[in-house]
PDB file of C-alpha atoms in Angstrom:
ATOM      1  CA  MET W   2      -6.360 -12.500 -20.009  1.00  0.00           C
ATOM      2  CA  THR W   3      -6.195  -8.665 -19.872  1.00  0.00           C
ATOM      3  CA  ILE W   4      -6.926  -6.673 -16.750  1.00  0.00           C
ATOM      4  CA  ARG W   5      -9.978  -4.442 -17.255  1.00  0.00           C
ATOM      5  CA  LEU W   6     -10.715  -3.259 -13.600  1.00  0.00           C
ATOM      6  CA  LEU W   7      -8.341  -2.129 -10.890  1.00  0.00           C
ATOM      7  CA  VAL W   8      -9.741  -2.120  -7.370  1.00  0.00           C
ATOM      8  CA  MET W   9      -7.910  -0.142  -4.814  1.00  0.00           C
ATOM      9  CA  ASP W  10      -8.094   0.227  -1.110  1.00  0.00           C
ATOM     10  CA  VAL W  11      -7.403   3.734   0.456  1.00  0.00           C
ATOM     11  CA  ASP W  12      -5.933   3.935   3.923  1.00  0.00           C
ATOM     12  CA  GLY W  13      -2.457   2.574   3.721  1.00  0.00           C
ATOM     13  CA  THR W  14      -2.593   2.114  -0.054  1.00  0.00           C
ATOM     14  CA  LEU W  15      -3.614   5.292  -1.753  1.00  0.00           C
ATOM     15  CA  THR W  16      -2.567   7.083   1.519  1.00  0.00           C
ATOM     16  CA  ASP W  17       0.303   6.510   3.962  1.00  0.00           C
ATOM     17  CA  GLY W  18      -2.320   5.327   6.482  1.00  0.00           C
ATOM     18  CA  ARG W  19      -2.302   8.370   8.679  1.00  0.00           C
ATOM     19  CA  ILE W  20      -5.622   9.886   9.522  1.00  0.00           C
ATOM     20  CA  CYS W  21      -5.557  13.386  11.046  1.00  0.00           C
ATOM     21  CA  ILE W  22      -8.711  13.915  13.199  1.00  0.00           C
ATOM     22  CA  GLY W  23      -9.734  17.177  14.749  1.00  0.00           C
ATOM     23  CA  SER W  24     -12.606  18.009  17.064  1.00  0.00           C
ATOM     24  CA  ASP W  25     -14.931  18.313  14.122  1.00  0.00           C
ATOM     25  CA  GLY W  26     -13.925  14.936  12.553  1.00  0.00           C
ATOM     26  CA  GLU W  27     -11.502  13.924   9.838  1.00  0.00           C
ATOM     27  CA  MET W  28      -9.369  16.876   8.681  1.00  0.00           C
ATOM     28  CA  MET W  29      -6.735  15.489   6.308  1.00  0.00           C
ATOM     29  CA  LYS W  30      -5.462  12.673   4.287  1.00  0.00           C
ATOM     30  CA  THR W  31      -2.447  12.804   2.044  1.00  0.00           C
ATOM     31  CA  PHE W  32      -2.435  11.473  -1.499  1.00  0.00           C
ATOM     32  CA  ASN W  33       0.501  10.939  -3.951  1.00  0.00           C
ATOM     33  CA  CYS W  34       0.272  12.923  -7.109  1.00  0.00           C
ATOM     34  CA  LYS W  35       2.120  10.137  -9.064  1.00  0.00           C
ATOM     35  CA  ASP W  36      -0.676   7.743  -7.990  1.00  0.00           C
ATOM     36  CA  GLY W  37      -3.178  10.230  -9.145  1.00  0.00           C
ATOM     37  CA  TYR W  38      -1.560  10.670 -12.591  1.00  0.00           C
ATOM     38  CA  GLY W  39      -1.412   6.887 -13.101  1.00  0.00           C
ATOM     39  CA  ILE W  40      -5.174   6.600 -12.089  1.00  0.00           C
ATOM     40  CA  LYS W  41      -6.411   9.640 -14.074  1.00  0.00           C
ATOM     41  CA  HIS W  42      -4.302   9.204 -17.233  1.00  0.00           C
ATOM     42  CA  LEU W  43      -2.572   5.698 -17.516  1.00  0.00           C
ATOM     43  CA  LEU W  44      -5.573   3.623 -16.621  1.00  0.00           C
ATOM     44  CA  PRO W  45      -8.061   5.136 -19.111  1.00  0.00           C
ATOM     45  CA  GLU W  46      -5.364   4.979 -21.790  1.00  0.00           C
ATOM     46  CA  ALA W  47      -4.953   1.317 -20.955  1.00  0.00           C
ATOM     47  CA  GLY W  48      -8.725   0.649 -21.020  1.00  0.00           C
ATOM     48  CA  ILE W  49      -8.774  -0.136 -17.276  1.00  0.00           C
ATOM     49  CA  THR W  50     -11.463   1.178 -15.001  1.00  0.00           C
ATOM     50  CA  PRO W  51     -10.409   2.395 -11.504  1.00  0.00           C
ATOM     51  CA  MET W  52     -12.586   1.495  -8.560  1.00  0.00           C
ATOM     52  CA  ILE W  53     -12.242   2.126  -4.824  1.00  0.00           C
ATOM     53  CA  ILE W  54     -13.606  -0.107  -2.155  1.00  0.00           C
ATOM     54  CA  THR W  55     -12.759   1.112   1.393  1.00  0.00           C
ATOM     55  CA  GLY W  56     -13.880   0.439   4.961  1.00  0.00           C
ATOM     56  CA  ARG W  57     -13.895   4.005   6.071  1.00  0.00           C
ATOM     57  CA  GLU W  58     -16.067   6.904   4.900  1.00  0.00           C
ATOM     58  CA  SER W  59     -14.557  10.197   4.077  1.00  0.00           C
ATOM     59  CA  ARG W  60     -15.584  13.366   2.320  1.00  0.00           C
ATOM     60  CA  ILE W  61     -11.988  13.964   1.570  1.00  0.00           C
ATOM     61  CA  LEU W  62     -11.918  10.741  -0.490  1.00  0.00           C
ATOM     62  CA  GLU W  63     -15.008  11.762  -2.263  1.00  0.00           C
ATOM     63  CA  ARG W  64     -13.382  14.932  -3.533  1.00  0.00           C
ATOM     64  CA  ARG W  65     -10.173  13.123  -4.444  1.00  0.00           C
ATOM     65  CA  ALA W  66     -12.042  10.437  -6.381  1.00  0.00           C
ATOM     66  CA  ALA W  67     -13.874  13.189  -8.216  1.00  0.00           C
ATOM     67  CA  GLU W  68     -10.659  14.934  -9.154  1.00  0.00           C
ATOM     68  CA  LEU W  69      -9.378  11.665 -10.569  1.00  0.00           C
ATOM     69  CA  GLY W  70     -12.463  10.836 -12.473  1.00  0.00           C
ATOM     70  CA  ILE W  71     -13.245   7.652 -10.272  1.00  0.00           C
ATOM     71  CA  THR W  72     -16.976   7.180 -10.483  1.00  0.00           C
ATOM     72  CA  GLU W  73     -16.822   3.746  -8.716  1.00  0.00           C
ATOM     73  CA  LEU W  74     -16.459   4.750  -5.108  1.00  0.00           C
ATOM     74  CA  HIS W  75     -17.700   2.354  -2.430  1.00  0.00           C
ATOM     75  CA  GLN W  76     -17.115   3.540   1.171  1.00  0.00           C
ATOM     76  CA  GLY W  77     -17.901   1.977   4.451  1.00  0.00           C
ATOM     77  CA  ILE W  78     -17.513  -1.626   3.130  1.00  0.00           C
ATOM     78  CA  HIS W  79     -15.927  -3.923   5.744  1.00  0.00           C
ATOM     79  CA  ASP W  80     -16.532  -7.186   3.853  1.00  0.00           C
ATOM     80  CA  LYS W  81     -15.244  -6.247   0.447  1.00  0.00           C
ATOM     81  CA  LEU W  82     -15.487  -9.547  -1.434  1.00  0.00           C
ATOM     82  CA  PRO W  83     -19.298  -9.798  -1.671  1.00  0.00           C
ATOM     83  CA  LEU W  84     -19.521  -6.364  -3.249  1.00  0.00           C
ATOM     84  CA  LEU W  85     -16.630  -6.959  -5.567  1.00  0.00           C
ATOM     85  CA  ARG W  86     -18.344 -10.183  -6.733  1.00  0.00           C
ATOM     86  CA  ARG W  87     -21.559  -8.379  -7.363  1.00  0.00           C
ATOM     87  CA  LEU W  88     -19.911  -5.476  -9.245  1.00  0.00           C
ATOM     88  CA  MET W  89     -17.862  -8.059 -11.354  1.00  0.00           C
ATOM     89  CA  ASP W  90     -21.118  -9.938 -12.209  1.00  0.00           C
ATOM     90  CA  GLU W  91     -22.893  -6.692 -13.237  1.00  0.00           C
ATOM     91  CA  ARG W  92     -19.963  -6.007 -15.620  1.00  0.00           C
ATOM     92  CA  GLY W  93     -19.580  -9.503 -16.845  1.00  0.00           C
ATOM     93  CA  LEU W  94     -15.927  -9.706 -15.590  1.00  0.00           C
ATOM     94  CA  THR W  95     -14.087 -12.842 -14.525  1.00  0.00           C
ATOM     95  CA  SER W  96     -11.525 -12.748 -11.690  1.00  0.00           C
ATOM     96  CA  ALA W  97      -8.734 -12.986 -14.238  1.00  0.00           C
ATOM     97  CA  GLU W  98      -9.777  -9.497 -15.561  1.00  0.00           C
ATOM     98  CA  VAL W  99      -9.572  -7.825 -12.186  1.00  0.00           C
ATOM     99  CA  ALA W 100      -6.594  -6.547 -10.219  1.00  0.00           C
ATOM    100  CA  TYR W 101      -6.652  -5.441  -6.635  1.00  0.00           C
ATOM    101  CA  ILE W 102      -4.167  -3.487  -4.477  1.00  0.00           C
ATOM    102  CA  GLY W 103      -4.505  -3.321  -0.752  1.00  0.00           C
ATOM    103  CA  ASP W 104      -2.420  -3.388   2.394  1.00  0.00           C
ATOM    104  CA  ASP W 105      -4.189  -5.027   5.314  1.00  0.00           C
ATOM    105  CA  LEU W 106      -6.038  -8.065   6.361  1.00  0.00           C
ATOM    106  CA  ASN W 107      -9.438  -6.740   5.507  1.00  0.00           C
ATOM    107  CA  ASP W 108      -8.336  -6.916   1.898  1.00  0.00           C
ATOM    108  CA  LEU W 109      -7.178 -10.587   2.054  1.00  0.00           C
ATOM    109  CA  GLU W 110     -10.320 -12.271   0.637  1.00  0.00           C
ATOM    110  CA  ALA W 111     -10.556  -9.916  -2.363  1.00  0.00           C
ATOM    111  CA  ILE W 112      -6.781 -10.266  -2.942  1.00  0.00           C
ATOM    112  CA  ARG W 113      -7.123 -13.984  -3.014  1.00  0.00           C
ATOM    113  CA  PHE W 114     -10.073 -13.819  -5.494  1.00  0.00           C
ATOM    114  CA  VAL W 115      -8.769 -11.694  -8.189  1.00  0.00           C
ATOM    115  CA  GLY W 116      -6.397 -12.525 -11.132  1.00  0.00           C
ATOM    116  CA  LEU W 117      -3.682 -10.076 -10.186  1.00  0.00           C
ATOM    117  CA  SER W 118      -3.016  -8.738  -6.686  1.00  0.00           C
ATOM    118  CA  GLY W 119      -0.455  -6.247  -5.243  1.00  0.00           C
ATOM    119  CA  CYS W 120       0.456  -4.388  -2.116  1.00  0.00           C
ATOM    120  CA  PRO W 121       2.581  -1.523  -0.943  1.00  0.00           C
ATOM    121  CA  ALA W 122       5.951  -2.458   0.641  1.00  0.00           C
ATOM    122  CA  ASP W 123       4.736  -1.503   4.070  1.00  0.00           C
ATOM    123  CA  SER W 124       1.718  -3.706   4.067  1.00  0.00           C
ATOM    124  CA  ALA W 125       0.844  -6.216   6.722  1.00  0.00           C
ATOM    125  CA  GLN W 126       2.923  -9.413   6.405  1.00  0.00           C
ATOM    126  CA  GLY W 127      -0.133 -11.544   5.913  1.00  0.00           C
ATOM    127  CA  ILE W 128      -0.888  -9.682   2.782  1.00  0.00           C
ATOM    128  CA  ILE W 129       2.821  -9.512   1.547  1.00  0.00           C
ATOM    129  CA  ASP W 130       2.915 -13.303   1.751  1.00  0.00           C
ATOM    130  CA  VAL W 131       0.019 -13.822  -0.584  1.00  0.00           C
ATOM    131  CA  VAL W 132       0.036 -11.068  -3.233  1.00  0.00           C
ATOM    132  CA  ASP W 133       1.435 -11.490  -6.782  1.00  0.00           C
ATOM    133  CA  TYR W 134       3.387  -8.287  -6.695  1.00  0.00           C
ATOM    134  CA  VAL W 135       4.934  -6.499  -3.691  1.00  0.00           C
ATOM    135  CA  CYS W 136       5.607  -2.836  -4.699  1.00  0.00           C
ATOM    136  CA  ARG W 137       8.920  -1.255  -3.785  1.00  0.00           C
ATOM    137  CA  ARG W 138       7.149   1.900  -2.583  1.00  0.00           C
ATOM    138  CA  ASP W 139       5.129   2.360   0.524  1.00  0.00           C
ATOM    139  CA  GLY W 140       1.439   3.168   0.595  1.00  0.00           C
ATOM    140  CA  GLY W 141       0.670   6.824  -0.172  1.00  0.00           C
ATOM    141  CA  ARG W 142       4.217   7.131  -1.662  1.00  0.00           C
ATOM    142  CA  GLY W 143       3.724   5.850  -5.261  1.00  0.00           C
ATOM    143  CA  ALA W 144       2.830   2.231  -4.737  1.00  0.00           C
ATOM    144  CA  VAL W 145      -0.385   2.460  -6.665  1.00  0.00           C
ATOM    145  CA  ARG W 146       1.419   4.128  -9.641  1.00  0.00           C
ATOM    146  CA  GLU W 147       4.001   1.384  -9.474  1.00  0.00           C
ATOM    147  CA  PHE W 148       1.386  -1.280  -9.441  1.00  0.00           C
ATOM    148  CA  ILE W 149      -0.496   0.443 -12.371  1.00  0.00           C
ATOM    149  CA  GLU W 150       2.619   0.392 -14.467  1.00  0.00           C
ATOM    150  CA  HIS W 151       3.316  -3.302 -13.564  1.00  0.00           C
ATOM    151  CA  MET W 152      -0.310  -4.129 -14.614  1.00  0.00           C
ATOM    152  CA  ILE W 153      -0.106  -2.256 -17.852  1.00  0.00           C
ATOM    153  CA  ARG W 154       3.161  -4.038 -18.832  1.00  0.00           C
ATOM    154  CA  LEU W 155       1.518  -7.390 -18.086  1.00  0.00           C
ATOM    155  CA  ASN W 156      -1.494  -6.431 -20.265  1.00  0.00           C
ATOM    156  CA  GLN W 157       0.779  -5.392 -23.063  1.00  0.00           C
ATOM    157  CA  SER W 158       2.835  -8.602 -22.931  1.00  0.00           C
ATOM    158  CA  SER W 159      -0.326 -10.685 -22.871  1.00  0.00           C
ATOM    159  CA  GLU W 160      -1.678  -8.894 -26.015  1.00  0.00           C
ATOM    160  CA  GLU W 161       1.586  -9.482 -27.835  1.00  0.00           C
ATOM    161  CA  ARG W 162       1.125 -13.211 -27.616  1.00  0.00           C
TER     162      ARG W 162
END
């Protein structure tokens, strides 16, 4: 089966997990340009839709998602699996057509549900123990790009069969 949807967590996955907070609220998050290139260019070329489901809410993330052309941005979602199931049903996708990359225990149910799962190298051990692919790179340091490239290789090899 070919992956058609990539669901990504943010803090600790698309970022290194650090959150800088000033007196007026969240001030800064750091994203990796290699991850961004993979999301904006490699995923569309491969026919894969990017989606973000994250527990936090952030205007910074809204801006980054817009820069990358991510139209499926779901923030403030603590129980991610029910939303993921609903969105898959709306699109007519099976779990085998969905990949998920996350780093911590709030991603666990979704990770167990999808057809292909991954995590950054510095993820919680409970996640590392169950995913299909553990990236060599840490969150916010190219792990998402690495997982995208892995996913595309798997798609290409399944199409060759």
